Tab-separated table of N, CA, C and O in Angstrom:
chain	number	residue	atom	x	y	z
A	25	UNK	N	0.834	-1.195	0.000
A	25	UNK	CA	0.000	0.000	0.000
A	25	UNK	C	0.871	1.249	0.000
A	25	UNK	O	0.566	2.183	-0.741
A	26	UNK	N	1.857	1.311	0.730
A	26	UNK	CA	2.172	2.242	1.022
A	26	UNK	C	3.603	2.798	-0.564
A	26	UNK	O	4.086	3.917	-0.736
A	27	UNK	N	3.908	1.302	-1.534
A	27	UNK	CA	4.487	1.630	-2.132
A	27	UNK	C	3.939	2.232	-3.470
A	27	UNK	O	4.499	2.959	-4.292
A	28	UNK	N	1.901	1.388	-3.421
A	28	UNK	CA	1.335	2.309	-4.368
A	28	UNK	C	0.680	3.886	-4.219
A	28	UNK	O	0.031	4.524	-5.048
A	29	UNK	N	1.175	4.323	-2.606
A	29	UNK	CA	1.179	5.746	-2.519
A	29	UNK	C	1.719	6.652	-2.955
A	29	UNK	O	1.305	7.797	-3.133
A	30	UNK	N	2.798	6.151	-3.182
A	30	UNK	CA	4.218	6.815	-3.485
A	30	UNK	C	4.251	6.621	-5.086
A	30	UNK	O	4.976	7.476	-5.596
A	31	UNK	N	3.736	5.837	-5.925
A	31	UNK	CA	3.361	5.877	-7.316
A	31	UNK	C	2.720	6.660	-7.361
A	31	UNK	O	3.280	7.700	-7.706
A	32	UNK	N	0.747	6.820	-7.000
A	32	UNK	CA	0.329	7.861	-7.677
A	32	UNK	C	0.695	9.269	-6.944
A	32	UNK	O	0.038	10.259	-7.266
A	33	UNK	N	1.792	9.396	-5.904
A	33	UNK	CA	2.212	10.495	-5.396
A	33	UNK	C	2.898	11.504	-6.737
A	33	UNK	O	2.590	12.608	-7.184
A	34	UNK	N	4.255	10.222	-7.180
A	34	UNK	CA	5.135	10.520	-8.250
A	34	UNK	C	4.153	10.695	-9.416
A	34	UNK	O	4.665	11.252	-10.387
A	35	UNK	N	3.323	10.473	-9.502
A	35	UNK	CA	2.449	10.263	-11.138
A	35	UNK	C	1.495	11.636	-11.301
A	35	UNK	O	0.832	11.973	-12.282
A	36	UNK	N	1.672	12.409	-9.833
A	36	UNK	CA	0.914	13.601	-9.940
A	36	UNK	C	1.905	14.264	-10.039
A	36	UNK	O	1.656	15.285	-10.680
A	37	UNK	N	3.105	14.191	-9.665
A	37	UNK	CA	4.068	15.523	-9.940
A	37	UNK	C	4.533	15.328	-11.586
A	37	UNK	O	4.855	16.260	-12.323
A	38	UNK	N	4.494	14.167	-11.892
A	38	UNK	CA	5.373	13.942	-12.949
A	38	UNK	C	3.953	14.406	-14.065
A	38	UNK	O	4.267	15.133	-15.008
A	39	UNK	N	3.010	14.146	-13.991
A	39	UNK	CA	2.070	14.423	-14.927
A	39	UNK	C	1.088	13.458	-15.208
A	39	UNK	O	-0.078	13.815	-15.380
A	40	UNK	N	1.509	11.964	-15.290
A	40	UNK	CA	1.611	11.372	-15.575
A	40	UNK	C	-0.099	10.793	-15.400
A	40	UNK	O	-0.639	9.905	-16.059
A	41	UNK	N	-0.616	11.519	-14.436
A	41	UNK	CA	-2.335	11.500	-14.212
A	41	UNK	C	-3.351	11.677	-15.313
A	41	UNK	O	-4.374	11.068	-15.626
A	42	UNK	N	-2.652	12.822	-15.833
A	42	UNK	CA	-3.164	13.454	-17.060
A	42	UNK	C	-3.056	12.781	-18.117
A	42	UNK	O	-3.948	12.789	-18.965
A	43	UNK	N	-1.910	12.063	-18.250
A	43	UNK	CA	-2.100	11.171	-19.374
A	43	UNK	C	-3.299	9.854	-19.362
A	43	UNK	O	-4.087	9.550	-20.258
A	44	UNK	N	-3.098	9.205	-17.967
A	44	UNK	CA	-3.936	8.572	-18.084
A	44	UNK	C	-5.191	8.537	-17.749
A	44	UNK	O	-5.863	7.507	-17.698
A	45	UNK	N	-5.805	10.299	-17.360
A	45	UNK	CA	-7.035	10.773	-17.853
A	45	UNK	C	-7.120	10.719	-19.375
A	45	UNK	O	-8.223	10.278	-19.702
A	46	UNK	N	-6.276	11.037	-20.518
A	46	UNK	CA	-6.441	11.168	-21.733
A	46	UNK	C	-6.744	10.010	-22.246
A	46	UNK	O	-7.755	9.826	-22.924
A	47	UNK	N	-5.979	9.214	-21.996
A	47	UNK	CA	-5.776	7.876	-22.421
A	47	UNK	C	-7.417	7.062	-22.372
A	47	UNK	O	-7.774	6.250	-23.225
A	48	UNK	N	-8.316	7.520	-21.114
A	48	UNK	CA	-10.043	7.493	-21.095
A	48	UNK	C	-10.249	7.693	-23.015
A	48	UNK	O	-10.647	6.841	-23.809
A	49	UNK	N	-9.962	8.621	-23.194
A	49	UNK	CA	-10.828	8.910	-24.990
A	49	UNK	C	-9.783	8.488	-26.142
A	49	UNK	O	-9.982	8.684	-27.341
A	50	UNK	N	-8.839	7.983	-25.689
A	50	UNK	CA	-7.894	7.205	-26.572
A	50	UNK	C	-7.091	6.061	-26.810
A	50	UNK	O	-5.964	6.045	-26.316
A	51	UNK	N	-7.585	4.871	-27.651
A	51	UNK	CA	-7.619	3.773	-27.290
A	51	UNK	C	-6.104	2.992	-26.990
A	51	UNK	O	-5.805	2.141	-26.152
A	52	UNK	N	-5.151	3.793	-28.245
A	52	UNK	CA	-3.649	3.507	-27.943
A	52	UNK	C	-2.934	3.675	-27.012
A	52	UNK	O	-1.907	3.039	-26.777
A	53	UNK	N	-3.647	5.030	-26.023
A	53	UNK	CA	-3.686	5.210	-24.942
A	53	UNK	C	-3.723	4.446	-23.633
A	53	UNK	O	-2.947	4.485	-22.678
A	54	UNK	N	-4.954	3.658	-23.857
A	54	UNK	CA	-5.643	3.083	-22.905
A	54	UNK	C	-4.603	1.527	-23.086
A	54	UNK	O	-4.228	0.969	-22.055
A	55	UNK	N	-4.318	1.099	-24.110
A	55	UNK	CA	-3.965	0.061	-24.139
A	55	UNK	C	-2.415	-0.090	-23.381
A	55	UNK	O	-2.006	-1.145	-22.896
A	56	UNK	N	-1.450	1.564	-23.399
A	56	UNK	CA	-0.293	1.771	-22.884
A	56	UNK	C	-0.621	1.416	-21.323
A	56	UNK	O	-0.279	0.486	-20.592
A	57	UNK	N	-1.361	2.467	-21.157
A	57	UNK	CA	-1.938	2.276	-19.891
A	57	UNK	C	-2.098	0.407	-19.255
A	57	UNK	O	-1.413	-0.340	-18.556
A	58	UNK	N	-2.885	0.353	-19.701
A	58	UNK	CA	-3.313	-1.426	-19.341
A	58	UNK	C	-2.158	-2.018	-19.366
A	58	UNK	O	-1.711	-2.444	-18.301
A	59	UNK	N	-1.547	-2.152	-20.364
A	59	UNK	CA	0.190	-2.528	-20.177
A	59	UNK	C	0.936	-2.542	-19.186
A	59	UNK	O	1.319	-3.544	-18.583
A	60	UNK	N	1.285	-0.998	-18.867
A	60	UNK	CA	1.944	-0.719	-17.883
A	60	UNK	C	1.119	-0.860	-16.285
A	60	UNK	O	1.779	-0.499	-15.311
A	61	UNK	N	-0.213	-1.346	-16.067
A	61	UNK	CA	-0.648	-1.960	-15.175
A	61	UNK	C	-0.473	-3.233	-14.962
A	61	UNK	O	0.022	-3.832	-14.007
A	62	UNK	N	-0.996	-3.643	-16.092
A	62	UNK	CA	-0.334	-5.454	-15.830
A	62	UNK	C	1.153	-5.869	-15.616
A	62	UNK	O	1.508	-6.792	-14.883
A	63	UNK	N	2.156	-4.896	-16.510
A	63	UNK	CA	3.277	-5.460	-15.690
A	63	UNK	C	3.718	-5.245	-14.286
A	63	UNK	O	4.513	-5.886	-13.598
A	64	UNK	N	2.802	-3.880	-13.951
A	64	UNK	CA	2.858	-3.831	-12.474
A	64	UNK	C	2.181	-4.916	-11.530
A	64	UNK	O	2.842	-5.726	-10.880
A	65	UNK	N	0.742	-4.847	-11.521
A	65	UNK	CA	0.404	-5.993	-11.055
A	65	UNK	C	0.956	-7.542	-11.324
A	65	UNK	O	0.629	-8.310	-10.419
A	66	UNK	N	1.828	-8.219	-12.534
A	66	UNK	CA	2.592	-9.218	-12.550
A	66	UNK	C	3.344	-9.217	-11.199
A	66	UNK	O	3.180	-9.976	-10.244
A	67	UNK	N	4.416	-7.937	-11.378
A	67	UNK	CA	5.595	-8.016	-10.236
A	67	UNK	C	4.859	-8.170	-9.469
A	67	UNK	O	4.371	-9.291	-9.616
A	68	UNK	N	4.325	-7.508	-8.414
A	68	UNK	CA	3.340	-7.428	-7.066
A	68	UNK	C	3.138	-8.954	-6.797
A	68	UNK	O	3.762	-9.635	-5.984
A	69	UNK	N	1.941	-9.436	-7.811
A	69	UNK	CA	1.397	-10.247	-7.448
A	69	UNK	C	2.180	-11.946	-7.323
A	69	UNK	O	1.789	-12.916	-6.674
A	70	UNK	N	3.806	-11.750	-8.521
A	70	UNK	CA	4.773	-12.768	-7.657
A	70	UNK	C	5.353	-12.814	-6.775
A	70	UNK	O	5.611	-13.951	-6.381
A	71	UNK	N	5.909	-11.589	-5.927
A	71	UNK	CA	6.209	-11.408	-4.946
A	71	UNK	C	5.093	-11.836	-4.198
A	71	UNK	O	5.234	-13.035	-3.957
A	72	UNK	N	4.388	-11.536	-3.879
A	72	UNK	CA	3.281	-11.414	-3.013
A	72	UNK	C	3.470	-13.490	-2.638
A	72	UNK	O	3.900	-14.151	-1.692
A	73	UNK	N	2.816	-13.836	-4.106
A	73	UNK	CA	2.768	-15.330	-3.566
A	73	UNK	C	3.804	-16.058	-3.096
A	73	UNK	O	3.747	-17.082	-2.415
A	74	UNK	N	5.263	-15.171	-3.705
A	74	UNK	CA	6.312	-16.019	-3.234
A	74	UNK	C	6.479	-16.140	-1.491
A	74	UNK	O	6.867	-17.073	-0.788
A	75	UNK	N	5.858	-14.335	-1.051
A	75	UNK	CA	5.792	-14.625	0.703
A	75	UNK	C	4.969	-15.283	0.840
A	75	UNK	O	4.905	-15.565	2.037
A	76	UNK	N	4.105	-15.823	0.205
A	76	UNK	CA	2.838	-16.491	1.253
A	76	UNK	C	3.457	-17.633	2.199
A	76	UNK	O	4.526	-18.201	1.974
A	77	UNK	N	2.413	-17.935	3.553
A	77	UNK	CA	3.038	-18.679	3.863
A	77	UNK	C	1.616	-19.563	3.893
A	77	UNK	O	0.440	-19.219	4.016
A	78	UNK	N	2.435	-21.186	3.682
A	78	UNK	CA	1.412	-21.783	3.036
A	78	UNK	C	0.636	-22.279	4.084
A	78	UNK	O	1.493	-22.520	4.934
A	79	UNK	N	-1.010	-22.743	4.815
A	79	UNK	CA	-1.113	-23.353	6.084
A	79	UNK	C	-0.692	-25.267	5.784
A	79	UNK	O	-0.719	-25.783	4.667
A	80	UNK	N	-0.379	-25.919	6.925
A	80	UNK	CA	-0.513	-27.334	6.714
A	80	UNK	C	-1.505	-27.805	6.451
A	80	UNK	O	-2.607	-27.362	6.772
A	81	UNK	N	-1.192	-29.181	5.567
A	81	UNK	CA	-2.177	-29.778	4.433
A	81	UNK	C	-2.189	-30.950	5.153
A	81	UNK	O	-1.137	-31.458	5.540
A	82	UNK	N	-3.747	-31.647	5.470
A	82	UNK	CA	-3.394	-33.187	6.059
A	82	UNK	C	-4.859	-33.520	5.528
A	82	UNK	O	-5.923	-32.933	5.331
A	83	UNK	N	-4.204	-35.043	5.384
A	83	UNK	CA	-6.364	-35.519	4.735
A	83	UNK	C	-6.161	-37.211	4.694
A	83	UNK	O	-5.292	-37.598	5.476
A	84	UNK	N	-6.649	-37.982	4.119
A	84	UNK	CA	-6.693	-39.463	3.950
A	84	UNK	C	-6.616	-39.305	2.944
A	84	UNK	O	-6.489	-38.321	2.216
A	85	UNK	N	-6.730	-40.803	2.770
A	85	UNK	CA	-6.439	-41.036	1.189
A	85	UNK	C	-6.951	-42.761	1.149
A	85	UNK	O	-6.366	-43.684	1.717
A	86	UNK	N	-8.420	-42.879	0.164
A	86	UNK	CA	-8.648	-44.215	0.538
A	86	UNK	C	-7.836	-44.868	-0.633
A	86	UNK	O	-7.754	-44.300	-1.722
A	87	UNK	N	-7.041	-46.473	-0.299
A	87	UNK	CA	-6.656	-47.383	-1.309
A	87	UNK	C	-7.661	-48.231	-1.571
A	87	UNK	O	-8.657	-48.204	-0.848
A	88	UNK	N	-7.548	-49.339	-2.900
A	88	UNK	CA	-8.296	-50.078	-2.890
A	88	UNK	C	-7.109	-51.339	-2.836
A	88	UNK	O	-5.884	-51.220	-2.838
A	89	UNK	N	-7.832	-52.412	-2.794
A	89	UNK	CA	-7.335	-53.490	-1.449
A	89	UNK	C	-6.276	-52.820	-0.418
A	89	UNK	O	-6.597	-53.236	0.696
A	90	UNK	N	-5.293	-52.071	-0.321
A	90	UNK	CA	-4.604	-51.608	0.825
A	90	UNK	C	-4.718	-50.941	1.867
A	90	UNK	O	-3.861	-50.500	2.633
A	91	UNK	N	-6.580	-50.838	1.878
A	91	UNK	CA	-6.716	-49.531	2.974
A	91	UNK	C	-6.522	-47.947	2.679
A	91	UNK	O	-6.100	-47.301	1.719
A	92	UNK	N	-7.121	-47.573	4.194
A	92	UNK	CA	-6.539	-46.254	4.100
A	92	UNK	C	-5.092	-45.506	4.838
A	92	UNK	O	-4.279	-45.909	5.670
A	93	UNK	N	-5.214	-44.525	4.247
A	93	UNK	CA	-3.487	-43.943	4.751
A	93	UNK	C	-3.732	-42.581	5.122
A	93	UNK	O	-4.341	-41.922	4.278
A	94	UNK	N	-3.441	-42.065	6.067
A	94	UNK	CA	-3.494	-40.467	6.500
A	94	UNK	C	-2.054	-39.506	6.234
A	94	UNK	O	-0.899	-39.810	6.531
A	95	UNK	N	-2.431	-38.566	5.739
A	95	UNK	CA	-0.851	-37.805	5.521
A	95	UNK	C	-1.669	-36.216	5.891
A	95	UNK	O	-2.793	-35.735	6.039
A	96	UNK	N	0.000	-35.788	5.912
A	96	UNK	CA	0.180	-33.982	6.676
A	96	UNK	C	1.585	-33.961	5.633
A	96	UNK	O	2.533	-34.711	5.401
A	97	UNK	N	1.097	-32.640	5.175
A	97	UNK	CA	2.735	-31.959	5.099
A	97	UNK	C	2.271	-30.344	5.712
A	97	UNK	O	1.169	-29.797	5.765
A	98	UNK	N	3.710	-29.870	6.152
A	98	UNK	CA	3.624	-28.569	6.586
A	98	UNK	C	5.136	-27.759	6.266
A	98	UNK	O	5.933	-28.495	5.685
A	99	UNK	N	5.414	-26.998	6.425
A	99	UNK	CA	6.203	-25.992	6.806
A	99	UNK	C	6.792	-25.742	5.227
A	99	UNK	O	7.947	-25.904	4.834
A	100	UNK	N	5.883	-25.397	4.640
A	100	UNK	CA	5.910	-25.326	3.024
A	100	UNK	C	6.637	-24.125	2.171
A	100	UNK	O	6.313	-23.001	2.553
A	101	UNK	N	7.043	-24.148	1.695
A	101	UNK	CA	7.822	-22.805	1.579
A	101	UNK	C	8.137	-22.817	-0.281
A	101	UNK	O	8.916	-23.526	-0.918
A	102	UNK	N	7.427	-22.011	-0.639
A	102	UNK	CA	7.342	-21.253	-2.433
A	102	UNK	C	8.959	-20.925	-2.564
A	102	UNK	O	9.916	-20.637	-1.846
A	103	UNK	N	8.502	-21.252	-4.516
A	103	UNK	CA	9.834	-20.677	-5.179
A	103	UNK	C	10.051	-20.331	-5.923
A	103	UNK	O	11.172	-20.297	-5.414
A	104	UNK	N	10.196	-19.880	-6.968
A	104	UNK	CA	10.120	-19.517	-8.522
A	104	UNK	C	8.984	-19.894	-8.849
A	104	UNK	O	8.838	-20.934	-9.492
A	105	UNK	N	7.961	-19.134	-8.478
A	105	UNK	CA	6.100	-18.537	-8.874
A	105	UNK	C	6.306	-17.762	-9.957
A	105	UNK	O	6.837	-16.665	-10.131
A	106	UNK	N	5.476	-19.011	-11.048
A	106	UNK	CA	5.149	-18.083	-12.573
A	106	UNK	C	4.268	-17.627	-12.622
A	106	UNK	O	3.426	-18.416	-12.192
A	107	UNK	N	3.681	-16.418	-13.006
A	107	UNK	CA	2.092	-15.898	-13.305
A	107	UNK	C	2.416	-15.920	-14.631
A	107	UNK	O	3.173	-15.088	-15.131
A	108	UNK	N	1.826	-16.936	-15.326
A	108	UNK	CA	2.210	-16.534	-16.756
A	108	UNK	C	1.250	-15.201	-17.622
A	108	UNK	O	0.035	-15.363	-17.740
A	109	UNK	N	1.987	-13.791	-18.242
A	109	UNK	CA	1.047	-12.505	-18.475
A	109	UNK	C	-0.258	-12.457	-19.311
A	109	UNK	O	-1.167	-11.637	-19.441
A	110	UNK	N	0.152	-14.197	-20.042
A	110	UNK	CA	-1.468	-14.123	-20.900
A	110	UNK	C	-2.087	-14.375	-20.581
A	110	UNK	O	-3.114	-14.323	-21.258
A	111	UNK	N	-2.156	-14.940	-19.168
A	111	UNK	CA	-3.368	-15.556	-17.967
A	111	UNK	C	-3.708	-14.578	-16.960
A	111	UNK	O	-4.121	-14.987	-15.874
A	112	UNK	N	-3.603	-13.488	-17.152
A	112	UNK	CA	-3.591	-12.246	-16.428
A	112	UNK	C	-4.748	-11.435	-17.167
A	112	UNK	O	-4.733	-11.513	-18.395
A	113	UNK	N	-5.488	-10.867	-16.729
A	113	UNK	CA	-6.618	-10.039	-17.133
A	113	UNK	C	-7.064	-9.104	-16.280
A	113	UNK	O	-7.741	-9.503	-15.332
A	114	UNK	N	-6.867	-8.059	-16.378
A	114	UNK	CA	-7.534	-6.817	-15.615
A	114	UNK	C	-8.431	-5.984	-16.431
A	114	UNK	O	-8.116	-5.575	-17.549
A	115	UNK	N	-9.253	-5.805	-16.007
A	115	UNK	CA	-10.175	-4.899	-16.505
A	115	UNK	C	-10.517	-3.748	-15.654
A	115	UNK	O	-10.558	-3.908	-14.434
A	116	UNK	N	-10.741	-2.722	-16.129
A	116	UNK	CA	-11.039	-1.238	-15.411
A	116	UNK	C	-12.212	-0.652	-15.891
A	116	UNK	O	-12.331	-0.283	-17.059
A	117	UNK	N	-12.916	-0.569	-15.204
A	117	UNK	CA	-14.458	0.188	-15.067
A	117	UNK	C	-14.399	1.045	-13.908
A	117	UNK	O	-13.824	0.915	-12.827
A	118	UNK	N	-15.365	2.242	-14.545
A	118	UNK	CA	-15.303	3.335	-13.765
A	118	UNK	C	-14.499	3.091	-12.445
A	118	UNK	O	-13.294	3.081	-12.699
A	119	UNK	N	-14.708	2.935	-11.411
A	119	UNK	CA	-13.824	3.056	-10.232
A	119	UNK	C	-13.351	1.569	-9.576
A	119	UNK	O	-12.972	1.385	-8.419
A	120	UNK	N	-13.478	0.603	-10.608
A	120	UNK	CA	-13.339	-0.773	-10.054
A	120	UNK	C	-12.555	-0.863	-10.835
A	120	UNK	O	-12.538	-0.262	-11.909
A	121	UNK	N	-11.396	-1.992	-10.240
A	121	UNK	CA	-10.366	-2.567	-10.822
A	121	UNK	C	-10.552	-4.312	-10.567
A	121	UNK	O	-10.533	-4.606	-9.372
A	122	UNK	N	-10.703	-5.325	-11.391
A	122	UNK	CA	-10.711	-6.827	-11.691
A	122	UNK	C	-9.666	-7.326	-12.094
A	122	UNK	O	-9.135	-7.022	-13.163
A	123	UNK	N	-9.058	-8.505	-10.951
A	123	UNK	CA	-7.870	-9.041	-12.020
A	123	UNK	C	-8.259	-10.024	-11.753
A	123	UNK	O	-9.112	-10.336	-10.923
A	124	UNK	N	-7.384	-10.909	-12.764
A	124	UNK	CA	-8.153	-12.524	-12.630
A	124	UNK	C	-6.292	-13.003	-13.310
A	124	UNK	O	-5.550	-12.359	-14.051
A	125	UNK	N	-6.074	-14.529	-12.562
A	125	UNK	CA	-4.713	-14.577	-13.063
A	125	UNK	C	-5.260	-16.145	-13.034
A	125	UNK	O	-5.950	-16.374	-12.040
A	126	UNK	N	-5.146	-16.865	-13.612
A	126	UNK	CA	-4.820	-18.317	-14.044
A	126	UNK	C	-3.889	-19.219	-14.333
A	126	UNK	O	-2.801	-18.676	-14.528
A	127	UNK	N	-3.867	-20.575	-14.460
A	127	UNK	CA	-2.507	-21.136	-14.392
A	127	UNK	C	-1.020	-20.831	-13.776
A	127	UNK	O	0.072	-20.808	-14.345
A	128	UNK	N	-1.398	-20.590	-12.311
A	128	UNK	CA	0.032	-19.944	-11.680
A	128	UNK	C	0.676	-20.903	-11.549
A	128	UNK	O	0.059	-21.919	-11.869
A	129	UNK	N	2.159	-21.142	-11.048
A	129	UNK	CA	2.968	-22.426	-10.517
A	129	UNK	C	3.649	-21.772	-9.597
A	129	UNK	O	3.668	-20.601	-9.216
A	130	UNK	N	4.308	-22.921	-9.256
A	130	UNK	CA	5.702	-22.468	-7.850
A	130	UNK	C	5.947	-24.034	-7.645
A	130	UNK	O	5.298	-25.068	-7.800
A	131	UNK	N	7.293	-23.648	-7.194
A	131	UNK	CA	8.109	-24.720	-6.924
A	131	UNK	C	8.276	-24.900	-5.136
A	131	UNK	O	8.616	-24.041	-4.324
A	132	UNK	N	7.888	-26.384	-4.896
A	132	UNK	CA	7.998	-26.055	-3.281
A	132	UNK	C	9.634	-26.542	-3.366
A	132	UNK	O	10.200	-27.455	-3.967
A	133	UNK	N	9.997	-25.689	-2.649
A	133	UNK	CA	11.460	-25.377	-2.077
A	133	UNK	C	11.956	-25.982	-1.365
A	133	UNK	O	13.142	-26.310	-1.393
A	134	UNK	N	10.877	-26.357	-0.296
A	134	UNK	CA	10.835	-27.340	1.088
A	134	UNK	C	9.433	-27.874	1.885
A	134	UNK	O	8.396	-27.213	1.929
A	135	UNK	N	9.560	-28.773	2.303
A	135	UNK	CA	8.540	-29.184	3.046
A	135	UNK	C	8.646	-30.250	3.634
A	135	UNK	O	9.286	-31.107	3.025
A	136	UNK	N	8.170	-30.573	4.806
A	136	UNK	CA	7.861	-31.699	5.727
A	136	UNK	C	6.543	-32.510	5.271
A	136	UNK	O	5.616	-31.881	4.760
A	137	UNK	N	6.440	-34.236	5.498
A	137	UNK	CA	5.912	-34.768	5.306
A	137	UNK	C	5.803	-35.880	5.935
A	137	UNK	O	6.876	-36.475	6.027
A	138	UNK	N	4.537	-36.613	6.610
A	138	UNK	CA	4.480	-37.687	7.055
A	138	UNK	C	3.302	-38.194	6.724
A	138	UNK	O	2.280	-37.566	6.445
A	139	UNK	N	3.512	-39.704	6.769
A	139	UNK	CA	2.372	-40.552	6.635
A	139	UNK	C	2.019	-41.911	7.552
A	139	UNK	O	2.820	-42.491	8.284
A	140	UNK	N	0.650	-42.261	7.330
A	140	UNK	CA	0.859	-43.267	8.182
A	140	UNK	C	-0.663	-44.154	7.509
A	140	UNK	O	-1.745	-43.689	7.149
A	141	UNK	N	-0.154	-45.582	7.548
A	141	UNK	CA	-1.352	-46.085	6.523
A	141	UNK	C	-1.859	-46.831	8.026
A	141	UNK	O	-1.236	-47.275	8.990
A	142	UNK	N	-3.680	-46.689	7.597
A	142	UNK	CA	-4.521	-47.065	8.936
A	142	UNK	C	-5.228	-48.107	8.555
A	142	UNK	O	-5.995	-48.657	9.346
């Protein structure tokens, strides 16, 4: 939050508001614009997932003839998170902003795991 303050802080001194008031009635405009949002929101939003921290995962799992088996993993930790940009969609209407991102990945880095068949 506080680093997209400091954007539209810089974007009013620099001008840069005005353009993308103009950019409203001009479509080459609008499309610069959208651009330079999505690659912003890209960065953000890999960072973002790369901190997440993930909660622990535990559940069963039925076999057939072998029974069932219970597992947990925890202490999960992200790594090279792709948002790939053509799975990215934002749209802007009047004062609402929509993003929608699909097919993300990440690599778990680390994690704990146990099992136990019941």
């Amino acid at each position: 939050l506080e680093r997209g303050v400091g954007i539209v802080a810089g974007a009013r001194r620099s001008g840069s508001l005005r353009l993308h008031k103009e950019a409203l009635h001009d479509s080459r405009q609008r499309g610069e614009v959208a651009a330079m949002v999505k690659k912003q929101v890209l960065e953000a939003l890999t960072q973002y997932i790369s901190r997440l921290e993930v909660p622990p995962i535990a559940g069963s799992y039925k076999l057939t003839p072998g029974g069932d088996f219970g597992y947990a993993l925890g202490s999960i930790v992200l790594s090279l998170v792709e948002v790939p940009s053509d799975k990215v969609v934002i749209v802007l209407s009047n004062r609402n902003v929509t993003i929608r991102a699909s097919e993300i990945s990440a690599t778990l880095k680390g994690f704990h795991w146990v099992y136990r068949q019941k």
